[in-house]
Amino acid sequence: MPQTAPPFAELLANCRHSAVHLEMRDHYDDPDEAPRVAAWKAGYRPDPEDRATWWRPWLDMVAESVDRGVEFRRARIVSEPVSKYTRYLYDGSFANIAAGERIRWLPRRRASDLCLPGNDFWVFDGQLVRFGHFSGEGAYLGDEIEDAPDVVKLCSSAFEAVWDRAVPHSAYTI
C-alpha cells in the first residue's frame, strides 16, 4: 500500500547504487523555481563557467551521491514542439549534468507504444518508487512511496524502455 514519502534528502541518503527519474509533464509549477523561470523568460542565461550563479543545494545532493557511487539517470518524455518550460529545462540541464546526472529526452510521439505509469517517479536502487503527484496546472501536490515488487518492476521496466529509446542530452536539439 502506498505511503507518504519521507523527505527526498533522506531517500537519497539511503540510496547506494542508482536513482532514476522519469518526467512526463510539459510543465511544472514549482514556486521555488518561479524566480529562475521568470529570469530565463526575460533572457537571463547562467554562465556555465560561473558556478556560484547556478549551483544549488539540489546539485550538491546529486554530486555527493554520485561521488559515493550512485548512478543518476533522468529521462524526460516531451511533446514537440516543446513547451517554453521544456526549453527552460533543456537550457538548464548543463547544471544537472555537471553534478553527475545523465539525461535523455524522448519525444512523446515515440512513447505511444510504451507501458508507462500514470505519474512521474523516482526508483531508488531498484527497490523503492517515489511517485510525484501534480495538479493539471503542474502544481506539486505531494509524493508517495511504494515498495511492492510489481510496482517497482513496472516503474523500473518503464524507465528502461524510455531510456533505451531516448536521445542523450548532447544529441537532442529543440
Short mmCIF file of N, CA and C in Angstrom, two decimals:
data_model
loop_
_atom_site.label_atom_id
_atom_site.label_comp_id
_atom_site.label_asym_id
_atom_site.label_seq_id
_atom_site.Cartn_x
_atom_site.Cartn_y
_atom_site.Cartn_z
N MET A 1 0.84 -1.18 0.00
CA MET A 1 0.00 0.00 0.00
C MET A 1 0.89 1.24 0.00
N PRO A 2 0.62 2.21 -0.88
CA PRO A 2 1.45 3.42 -0.92
C PRO A 2 1.45 4.16 0.41
N GLN A 3 2.59 4.78 0.69
CA GLN A 3 2.75 5.55 1.92
C GLN A 3 3.26 6.94 1.57
N THR A 4 3.05 7.88 2.48
CA THR A 4 3.62 9.21 2.30
C THR A 4 5.14 9.09 2.27
N ALA A 5 5.74 9.80 1.37
CA ALA A 5 7.19 9.71 1.19
C ALA A 5 7.94 10.51 2.23
N PRO A 6 9.06 9.96 2.72
CA PRO A 6 9.95 10.76 3.57
C PRO A 6 10.61 11.84 2.72
N PRO A 7 11.28 12.80 3.34
CA PRO A 7 11.96 13.85 2.57
C PRO A 7 12.92 13.24 1.53
N PHE A 8 13.00 13.92 0.38
CA PHE A 8 13.84 13.42 -0.70
C PHE A 8 15.28 13.24 -0.24
N ALA A 9 15.79 14.16 0.55
CA ALA A 9 17.18 14.07 1.03
C ALA A 9 17.41 12.77 1.79
N GLU A 10 16.42 12.34 2.54
CA GLU A 10 16.53 11.09 3.29
C GLU A 10 16.56 9.89 2.34
N LEU A 11 15.67 9.90 1.35
CA LEU A 11 15.67 8.81 0.37
C LEU A 11 17.01 8.73 -0.35
N LEU A 12 17.53 9.87 -0.73
CA LEU A 12 18.80 9.90 -1.44
C LEU A 12 19.96 9.49 -0.54
N ALA A 13 19.93 9.88 0.72
CA ALA A 13 20.99 9.50 1.65
C ALA A 13 21.06 7.99 1.83
N ASN A 14 19.91 7.31 1.71
CA ASN A 14 19.87 5.86 1.86
C ASN A 14 20.13 5.12 0.56
N CYS A 15 20.23 5.84 -0.53
CA CYS A 15 20.45 5.24 -1.85
C CYS A 15 21.92 4.83 -1.98
N ARG A 16 22.15 3.64 -2.52
CA ARG A 16 23.52 3.13 -2.62
C ARG A 16 24.01 2.94 -4.06
N HIS A 17 23.10 2.65 -5.00
CA HIS A 17 23.55 2.26 -6.34
C HIS A 17 22.99 3.11 -7.47
N SER A 18 21.66 3.34 -7.44
CA SER A 18 21.07 4.03 -8.58
C SER A 18 19.83 4.83 -8.16
N ALA A 19 19.66 5.95 -8.84
CA ALA A 19 18.47 6.78 -8.70
C ALA A 19 18.07 7.17 -10.12
N VAL A 20 16.89 6.70 -10.54
CA VAL A 20 16.42 7.03 -11.88
C VAL A 20 15.12 7.79 -11.77
N HIS A 21 14.94 8.73 -12.66
CA HIS A 21 13.78 9.63 -12.60
C HIS A 21 13.14 9.75 -13.97
N LEU A 22 11.83 9.51 -14.03
CA LEU A 22 11.09 9.69 -15.27
C LEU A 22 10.15 10.86 -15.11
N GLU A 23 10.31 11.86 -15.98
CA GLU A 23 9.45 13.04 -16.01
C GLU A 23 8.61 12.98 -17.27
N MET A 24 7.29 13.18 -17.11
CA MET A 24 6.40 13.04 -18.25
C MET A 24 5.52 14.26 -18.50
N ARG A 25 5.73 15.33 -17.77
CA ARG A 25 4.91 16.54 -17.93
C ARG A 25 5.64 17.57 -18.77
N ASP A 26 4.88 18.43 -19.44
CA ASP A 26 5.48 19.51 -20.22
C ASP A 26 5.61 20.80 -19.42
N HIS A 27 5.08 20.80 -18.21
CA HIS A 27 5.16 22.00 -17.37
C HIS A 27 5.02 21.60 -15.90
N TYR A 28 5.85 22.20 -15.08
CA TYR A 28 5.76 22.06 -13.62
C TYR A 28 5.65 23.46 -13.06
N ASP A 29 4.87 23.62 -12.04
CA ASP A 29 4.68 24.94 -11.43
C ASP A 29 5.23 24.88 -10.01
N ASP A 30 6.54 25.03 -9.89
CA ASP A 30 7.23 24.98 -8.61
C ASP A 30 7.51 26.40 -8.13
N PRO A 31 6.87 26.83 -7.03
CA PRO A 31 7.08 28.21 -6.56
C PRO A 31 8.55 28.54 -6.28
N ASP A 32 9.33 27.55 -5.83
CA ASP A 32 10.75 27.79 -5.56
C ASP A 32 11.53 28.06 -6.85
N GLU A 33 11.04 27.51 -7.93
CA GLU A 33 11.71 27.65 -9.22
C GLU A 33 11.23 28.88 -9.99
N ALA A 34 10.09 29.42 -9.60
CA ALA A 34 9.47 30.53 -10.34
C ALA A 34 10.42 31.69 -10.63
N PRO A 35 11.24 32.14 -9.66
CA PRO A 35 12.14 33.25 -9.99
C PRO A 35 13.15 32.90 -11.09
N ARG A 36 13.64 31.66 -11.11
CA ARG A 36 14.59 31.25 -12.15
C ARG A 36 13.90 31.16 -13.51
N VAL A 37 12.66 30.65 -13.51
CA VAL A 37 11.91 30.57 -14.77
C VAL A 37 11.63 31.97 -15.31
N ALA A 38 11.22 32.87 -14.43
CA ALA A 38 10.93 34.25 -14.85
C ALA A 38 12.20 34.91 -15.41
N ALA A 39 13.33 34.71 -14.74
CA ALA A 39 14.58 35.28 -15.23
C ALA A 39 14.94 34.70 -16.60
N TRP A 40 14.74 33.40 -16.77
CA TRP A 40 15.02 32.76 -18.05
C TRP A 40 14.12 33.35 -19.14
N LYS A 41 12.82 33.51 -18.83
CA LYS A 41 11.89 34.08 -19.81
C LYS A 41 12.30 35.50 -20.21
N ALA A 42 12.93 36.22 -19.26
CA ALA A 42 13.38 37.59 -19.53
C ALA A 42 14.72 37.62 -20.26
N GLY A 43 15.29 36.44 -20.55
CA GLY A 43 16.53 36.40 -21.32
C GLY A 43 17.78 36.03 -20.56
N TYR A 44 17.69 35.88 -19.25
CA TYR A 44 18.88 35.52 -18.46
C TYR A 44 19.28 34.08 -18.74
N ARG A 45 20.56 33.86 -18.95
CA ARG A 45 21.11 32.52 -19.09
C ARG A 45 22.32 32.43 -18.17
N PRO A 46 22.35 31.45 -17.27
CA PRO A 46 23.50 31.33 -16.38
C PRO A 46 24.78 31.05 -17.17
N ASP A 47 25.85 31.56 -16.68
CA ASP A 47 27.16 31.33 -17.28
C ASP A 47 27.70 30.01 -16.73
N PRO A 48 27.86 28.99 -17.57
CA PRO A 48 28.34 27.71 -17.08
C PRO A 48 29.69 27.80 -16.36
N GLU A 49 30.47 28.82 -16.68
CA GLU A 49 31.77 29.00 -16.02
C GLU A 49 31.64 29.62 -14.62
N ASP A 50 30.53 30.24 -14.34
CA ASP A 50 30.32 30.92 -13.05
C ASP A 50 29.40 30.07 -12.18
N ARG A 51 29.94 29.00 -11.66
CA ARG A 51 29.17 28.02 -10.91
C ARG A 51 28.39 28.63 -9.75
N ALA A 52 28.91 29.64 -9.13
CA ALA A 52 28.24 30.26 -7.98
C ALA A 52 26.87 30.82 -8.34
N THR A 53 26.65 31.12 -9.61
CA THR A 53 25.36 31.71 -10.01
C THR A 53 24.28 30.67 -10.24
N TRP A 54 24.64 29.38 -10.35
CA TRP A 54 23.61 28.38 -10.64
C TRP A 54 23.69 27.13 -9.77
N TRP A 55 24.75 26.95 -9.06
CA TRP A 55 24.87 25.75 -8.21
C TRP A 55 23.94 25.90 -7.02
N ARG A 56 23.08 24.90 -6.78
CA ARG A 56 22.12 24.98 -5.69
C ARG A 56 22.22 23.75 -4.80
N PRO A 57 21.53 23.78 -3.70
CA PRO A 57 21.59 22.61 -2.79
C PRO A 57 21.22 21.29 -3.47
N TRP A 58 20.27 21.31 -4.41
CA TRP A 58 19.92 20.07 -5.10
C TRP A 58 21.14 19.47 -5.79
N LEU A 59 21.91 20.31 -6.46
CA LEU A 59 23.07 19.83 -7.19
C LEU A 59 24.14 19.30 -6.25
N ASP A 60 24.24 19.87 -5.05
CA ASP A 60 25.15 19.33 -4.04
C ASP A 60 24.75 17.91 -3.66
N MET A 61 23.45 17.68 -3.45
CA MET A 61 22.98 16.33 -3.10
C MET A 61 23.30 15.34 -4.22
N VAL A 62 23.08 15.74 -5.45
CA VAL A 62 23.37 14.86 -6.58
C VAL A 62 24.87 14.56 -6.62
N ALA A 63 25.69 15.59 -6.58
CA ALA A 63 27.14 15.40 -6.67
C ALA A 63 27.67 14.53 -5.54
N GLU A 64 27.19 14.74 -4.33
CA GLU A 64 27.62 13.92 -3.20
C GLU A 64 27.22 12.47 -3.40
N SER A 65 26.03 12.24 -3.93
CA SER A 65 25.57 10.87 -4.18
C SER A 65 26.40 10.21 -5.27
N VAL A 66 26.65 10.94 -6.35
CA VAL A 66 27.47 10.41 -7.44
C VAL A 66 28.86 10.08 -6.93
N ASP A 67 29.42 10.95 -6.08
CA ASP A 67 30.75 10.71 -5.52
C ASP A 67 30.81 9.42 -4.69
N ARG A 68 29.70 9.03 -4.10
CA ARG A 68 29.70 7.78 -3.32
C ARG A 68 29.24 6.58 -4.14
N GLY A 69 29.09 6.77 -5.47
CA GLY A 69 28.83 5.66 -6.37
C GLY A 69 27.41 5.49 -6.85
N VAL A 70 26.52 6.43 -6.58
CA VAL A 70 25.14 6.34 -7.05
C VAL A 70 25.09 6.83 -8.49
N GLU A 71 24.50 6.01 -9.36
CA GLU A 71 24.30 6.40 -10.75
C GLU A 71 22.98 7.16 -10.85
N PHE A 72 23.01 8.37 -11.39
CA PHE A 72 21.82 9.21 -11.57
C PHE A 72 21.48 9.26 -13.04
N ARG A 73 20.24 8.85 -13.37
CA ARG A 73 19.76 8.98 -14.74
C ARG A 73 18.37 9.63 -14.70
N ARG A 74 18.15 10.54 -15.62
CA ARG A 74 16.87 11.25 -15.74
C ARG A 74 16.43 11.16 -17.20
N ALA A 75 15.18 10.74 -17.40
CA ALA A 75 14.61 10.70 -18.74
C ALA A 75 13.38 11.60 -18.75
N ARG A 76 13.26 12.36 -19.81
CA ARG A 76 12.13 13.28 -19.96
C ARG A 76 11.37 12.94 -21.23
N ILE A 77 10.07 12.67 -21.09
CA ILE A 77 9.19 12.50 -22.24
C ILE A 77 8.60 13.87 -22.52
N VAL A 78 8.79 14.36 -23.74
CA VAL A 78 8.37 15.73 -24.05
C VAL A 78 7.55 15.80 -25.32
N SER A 79 6.58 16.70 -25.31
CA SER A 79 5.82 16.99 -26.51
C SER A 79 6.68 17.86 -27.42
N GLU A 80 6.51 17.68 -28.72
CA GLU A 80 7.20 18.53 -29.70
C GLU A 80 6.19 19.13 -30.64
N PRO A 81 6.32 20.41 -30.99
CA PRO A 81 7.37 21.30 -30.49
C PRO A 81 7.26 21.44 -28.97
N VAL A 82 8.42 21.67 -28.35
CA VAL A 82 8.48 21.68 -26.89
C VAL A 82 7.84 22.95 -26.33
N SER A 83 7.38 22.83 -25.08
CA SER A 83 6.83 23.99 -24.37
C SER A 83 7.96 24.93 -23.95
N LYS A 84 7.59 26.15 -23.60
CA LYS A 84 8.60 27.09 -23.09
C LYS A 84 9.27 26.53 -21.85
N TYR A 85 8.49 25.88 -21.00
CA TYR A 85 9.06 25.31 -19.78
C TYR A 85 10.09 24.22 -20.12
N THR A 86 9.79 23.39 -21.11
CA THR A 86 10.75 22.36 -21.53
C THR A 86 12.02 23.00 -22.06
N ARG A 87 11.89 24.12 -22.78
CA ARG A 87 13.09 24.85 -23.23
C ARG A 87 13.92 25.33 -22.03
N TYR A 88 13.22 25.80 -21.01
CA TYR A 88 13.90 26.23 -19.78
C TYR A 88 14.67 25.04 -19.18
N LEU A 89 14.00 23.89 -19.07
CA LEU A 89 14.67 22.70 -18.52
C LEU A 89 15.88 22.32 -19.37
N TYR A 90 15.70 22.34 -20.67
CA TYR A 90 16.78 21.98 -21.58
C TYR A 90 17.98 22.91 -21.38
N ASP A 91 17.71 24.20 -21.35
CA ASP A 91 18.79 25.18 -21.19
C ASP A 91 19.52 25.02 -19.86
N GLY A 92 18.82 24.57 -18.83
CA GLY A 92 19.43 24.42 -17.51
C GLY A 92 20.02 23.05 -17.23
N SER A 93 19.86 22.13 -18.17
CA SER A 93 20.33 20.76 -17.93
C SER A 93 21.84 20.66 -17.75
N PHE A 94 22.58 21.63 -18.27
CA PHE A 94 24.03 21.59 -18.10
C PHE A 94 24.41 21.50 -16.62
N ALA A 95 23.59 22.12 -15.75
CA ALA A 95 23.88 22.12 -14.31
C ALA A 95 23.71 20.71 -13.74
N ASN A 96 22.63 20.03 -14.13
CA ASN A 96 22.40 18.66 -13.66
C ASN A 96 23.52 17.74 -14.15
N ILE A 97 23.92 17.93 -15.39
CA ILE A 97 24.99 17.11 -15.96
C ILE A 97 26.30 17.39 -15.24
N ALA A 98 26.58 18.64 -14.93
CA ALA A 98 27.80 18.99 -14.18
C ALA A 98 27.82 18.32 -12.81
N ALA A 99 26.65 18.11 -12.23
CA ALA A 99 26.56 17.46 -10.91
C ALA A 99 26.70 15.95 -11.01
N GLY A 100 26.59 15.40 -12.22
CA GLY A 100 26.77 13.97 -12.41
C GLY A 100 25.58 13.21 -12.95
N GLU A 101 24.50 13.90 -13.25
CA GLU A 101 23.34 13.23 -13.83
C GLU A 101 23.58 12.94 -15.30
N ARG A 102 22.97 11.87 -15.78
CA ARG A 102 22.87 11.60 -17.22
C ARG A 102 21.42 11.87 -17.58
N ILE A 103 21.21 12.57 -18.68
CA ILE A 103 19.86 12.99 -19.07
C ILE A 103 19.61 12.58 -20.52
N ARG A 104 18.39 12.06 -20.74
CA ARG A 104 17.94 11.75 -22.10
C ARG A 104 16.54 12.30 -22.30
N TRP A 105 16.21 12.55 -23.56
CA TRP A 105 14.94 13.14 -23.97
C TRP A 105 14.24 12.21 -24.95
N LEU A 106 12.95 11.98 -24.73
CA LEU A 106 12.17 11.14 -25.64
C LEU A 106 10.97 11.93 -26.13
N PRO A 107 10.91 12.19 -27.45
CA PRO A 107 9.71 12.83 -27.98
C PRO A 107 8.48 11.96 -27.68
N ARG A 108 7.43 12.59 -27.21
CA ARG A 108 6.22 11.88 -26.79
C ARG A 108 5.69 10.96 -27.89
N ARG A 109 5.77 11.38 -29.13
CA ARG A 109 5.24 10.56 -30.23
C ARG A 109 5.97 9.22 -30.34
N ARG A 110 7.19 9.13 -29.80
CA ARG A 110 7.95 7.88 -29.83
C ARG A 110 7.69 7.02 -28.60
N ALA A 111 6.81 7.48 -27.71
CA ALA A 111 6.49 6.73 -26.49
C ALA A 111 5.10 6.10 -26.53
N SER A 112 4.40 6.24 -27.64
CA SER A 112 3.00 5.81 -27.72
C SER A 112 2.78 4.34 -27.43
N ASP A 113 3.73 3.50 -27.76
CA ASP A 113 3.53 2.06 -27.56
C ASP A 113 4.21 1.53 -26.29
N LEU A 114 4.62 2.44 -25.40
CA LEU A 114 5.23 2.03 -24.14
C LEU A 114 4.20 2.00 -23.02
N CYS A 115 4.35 1.05 -22.13
CA CYS A 115 3.50 0.97 -20.93
C CYS A 115 4.15 1.85 -19.86
N LEU A 116 3.45 2.93 -19.50
CA LEU A 116 4.02 3.89 -18.56
C LEU A 116 3.08 4.09 -17.37
N PRO A 117 3.64 4.21 -16.16
CA PRO A 117 2.80 4.55 -15.01
C PRO A 117 2.16 5.93 -15.22
N GLY A 118 1.13 6.22 -14.49
CA GLY A 118 0.38 7.46 -14.66
C GLY A 118 1.02 8.68 -14.05
N ASN A 119 2.09 8.53 -13.31
CA ASN A 119 2.73 9.67 -12.62
C ASN A 119 4.23 9.63 -12.81
N ASP A 120 4.85 10.80 -12.71
CA ASP A 120 6.30 10.88 -12.67
C ASP A 120 6.78 10.06 -11.48
N PHE A 121 8.00 9.57 -11.56
CA PHE A 121 8.51 8.77 -10.45
C PHE A 121 10.02 8.76 -10.40
N TRP A 122 10.51 8.39 -9.23
CA TRP A 122 11.91 8.04 -9.00
C TRP A 122 11.92 6.57 -8.60
N VAL A 123 12.97 5.84 -8.98
CA VAL A 123 13.22 4.49 -8.46
C VAL A 123 14.60 4.53 -7.83
N PHE A 124 14.66 4.15 -6.57
CA PHE A 124 15.91 4.13 -5.82
C PHE A 124 16.39 2.69 -5.67
N ASP A 125 17.61 2.43 -6.15
CA ASP A 125 18.25 1.13 -6.01
C ASP A 125 17.39 -0.03 -6.50
N GLY A 126 16.45 0.23 -7.41
CA GLY A 126 15.59 -0.83 -7.91
C GLY A 126 14.73 -1.47 -6.84
N GLN A 127 14.49 -0.72 -5.74
CA GLN A 127 13.78 -1.28 -4.60
C GLN A 127 12.59 -0.46 -4.13
N LEU A 128 12.63 0.83 -4.43
CA LEU A 128 11.64 1.74 -3.86
C LEU A 128 11.25 2.78 -4.91
N VAL A 129 9.95 3.02 -5.06
CA VAL A 129 9.46 4.01 -6.01
C VAL A 129 8.89 5.19 -5.22
N ARG A 130 9.21 6.38 -5.68
CA ARG A 130 8.62 7.61 -5.13
C ARG A 130 7.84 8.27 -6.26
N PHE A 131 6.51 8.22 -6.17
CA PHE A 131 5.66 8.86 -7.16
C PHE A 131 5.47 10.32 -6.79
N GLY A 132 5.50 11.19 -7.79
CA GLY A 132 5.20 12.61 -7.58
C GLY A 132 3.83 12.90 -8.16
N HIS A 133 3.02 13.62 -7.38
CA HIS A 133 1.67 13.97 -7.83
C HIS A 133 1.60 15.47 -8.08
N PHE A 134 0.95 15.84 -9.20
CA PHE A 134 0.84 17.23 -9.63
C PHE A 134 -0.57 17.51 -10.08
N SER A 135 -0.97 18.77 -9.94
CA SER A 135 -2.28 19.18 -10.44
C SER A 135 -2.21 19.29 -11.96
N GLY A 136 -3.37 19.52 -12.59
CA GLY A 136 -3.39 19.70 -14.03
C GLY A 136 -2.57 20.89 -14.48
N GLU A 137 -2.41 21.88 -13.63
CA GLU A 137 -1.60 23.07 -13.94
C GLU A 137 -0.12 22.88 -13.58
N GLY A 138 0.22 21.72 -13.02
CA GLY A 138 1.62 21.44 -12.70
C GLY A 138 2.04 21.75 -11.29
N ALA A 139 1.09 22.12 -10.42
CA ALA A 139 1.44 22.39 -9.02
C ALA A 139 1.71 21.08 -8.29
N TYR A 140 2.75 21.07 -7.51
CA TYR A 140 3.11 19.89 -6.73
C TYR A 140 2.06 19.62 -5.66
N LEU A 141 1.57 18.39 -5.60
CA LEU A 141 0.54 18.02 -4.63
C LEU A 141 1.03 17.05 -3.56
N GLY A 142 2.20 16.48 -3.76
CA GLY A 142 2.74 15.55 -2.77
C GLY A 142 3.32 14.32 -3.42
N ASP A 143 3.87 13.47 -2.57
CA ASP A 143 4.53 12.25 -3.02
C ASP A 143 4.00 11.07 -2.23
N GLU A 144 4.25 9.90 -2.77
CA GLU A 144 4.01 8.68 -2.01
C GLU A 144 5.08 7.68 -2.42
N ILE A 145 5.38 6.77 -1.53
CA ILE A 145 6.37 5.75 -1.83
C ILE A 145 5.68 4.40 -1.93
N GLU A 146 6.30 3.53 -2.68
CA GLU A 146 5.77 2.19 -2.89
C GLU A 146 6.94 1.23 -3.03
N ASP A 147 6.88 0.12 -2.31
CA ASP A 147 7.92 -0.88 -2.44
C ASP A 147 7.40 -2.24 -2.88
N ALA A 148 6.13 -2.30 -3.28
CA ALA A 148 5.59 -3.56 -3.78
C ALA A 148 6.39 -3.99 -5.01
N PRO A 149 6.86 -5.23 -5.03
CA PRO A 149 7.71 -5.67 -6.14
C PRO A 149 7.11 -5.47 -7.53
N ASP A 150 5.80 -5.66 -7.70
CA ASP A 150 5.21 -5.48 -9.02
C ASP A 150 5.22 -4.02 -9.46
N VAL A 151 5.06 -3.10 -8.51
CA VAL A 151 5.09 -1.66 -8.83
C VAL A 151 6.53 -1.24 -9.16
N VAL A 152 7.48 -1.71 -8.36
CA VAL A 152 8.89 -1.40 -8.62
C VAL A 152 9.30 -1.94 -9.99
N LYS A 153 8.87 -3.16 -10.29
CA LYS A 153 9.20 -3.77 -11.59
C LYS A 153 8.60 -2.98 -12.74
N LEU A 154 7.32 -2.58 -12.61
CA LEU A 154 6.67 -1.78 -13.66
C LEU A 154 7.44 -0.48 -13.90
N CYS A 155 7.73 0.24 -12.82
CA CYS A 155 8.42 1.53 -12.98
C CYS A 155 9.83 1.36 -13.51
N SER A 156 10.54 0.37 -13.01
CA SER A 156 11.90 0.13 -13.50
C SER A 156 11.91 -0.23 -14.97
N SER A 157 11.00 -1.12 -15.39
CA SER A 157 10.98 -1.50 -16.79
C SER A 157 10.50 -0.35 -17.68
N ALA A 158 9.56 0.45 -17.19
CA ALA A 158 9.11 1.62 -17.96
C ALA A 158 10.27 2.60 -18.14
N PHE A 159 11.01 2.85 -17.07
CA PHE A 159 12.15 3.76 -17.19
C PHE A 159 13.14 3.24 -18.22
N GLU A 160 13.50 1.97 -18.12
CA GLU A 160 14.50 1.40 -19.04
C GLU A 160 14.01 1.45 -20.48
N ALA A 161 12.72 1.21 -20.71
CA ALA A 161 12.18 1.29 -22.07
C ALA A 161 12.31 2.70 -22.63
N VAL A 162 12.01 3.70 -21.79
CA VAL A 162 12.16 5.09 -22.21
C VAL A 162 13.63 5.40 -22.44
N TRP A 163 14.48 5.02 -21.50
CA TRP A 163 15.92 5.30 -21.59
C TRP A 163 16.50 4.73 -22.88
N ASP A 164 16.11 3.50 -23.23
CA ASP A 164 16.65 2.85 -24.43
C ASP A 164 16.28 3.61 -25.71
N ARG A 165 15.11 4.23 -25.75
CA ARG A 165 14.66 4.96 -26.94
C ARG A 165 15.08 6.43 -26.94
N ALA A 166 15.33 6.96 -25.79
CA ALA A 166 15.55 8.39 -25.65
C ALA A 166 16.90 8.82 -26.23
N VAL A 167 16.96 10.09 -26.55
CA VAL A 167 18.14 10.70 -27.15
C VAL A 167 18.99 11.32 -26.04
N PRO A 168 20.29 11.01 -25.99
CA PRO A 168 21.15 11.64 -25.00
C PRO A 168 21.09 13.17 -25.12
N HIS A 169 21.21 13.84 -24.00
CA HIS A 169 21.11 15.29 -23.99
C HIS A 169 22.04 15.94 -25.03
N SER A 170 23.25 15.44 -25.13
CA SER A 170 24.22 16.05 -26.05
C SER A 170 23.79 15.95 -27.51
N ALA A 171 22.90 15.02 -27.83
CA ALA A 171 22.46 14.85 -29.22
C ALA A 171 21.04 15.36 -29.47
N TYR A 172 20.33 15.74 -28.42
CA TYR A 172 18.95 16.20 -28.58
C TYR A 172 18.94 17.69 -28.84
N THR A 173 18.19 18.09 -29.85
CA THR A 173 18.06 19.53 -30.14
C THR A 173 16.59 19.90 -30.10
N ILE A 174 16.35 21.13 -29.67
CA ILE A 174 14.97 21.61 -29.63
C ILE A 174 14.81 22.81 -30.55
#
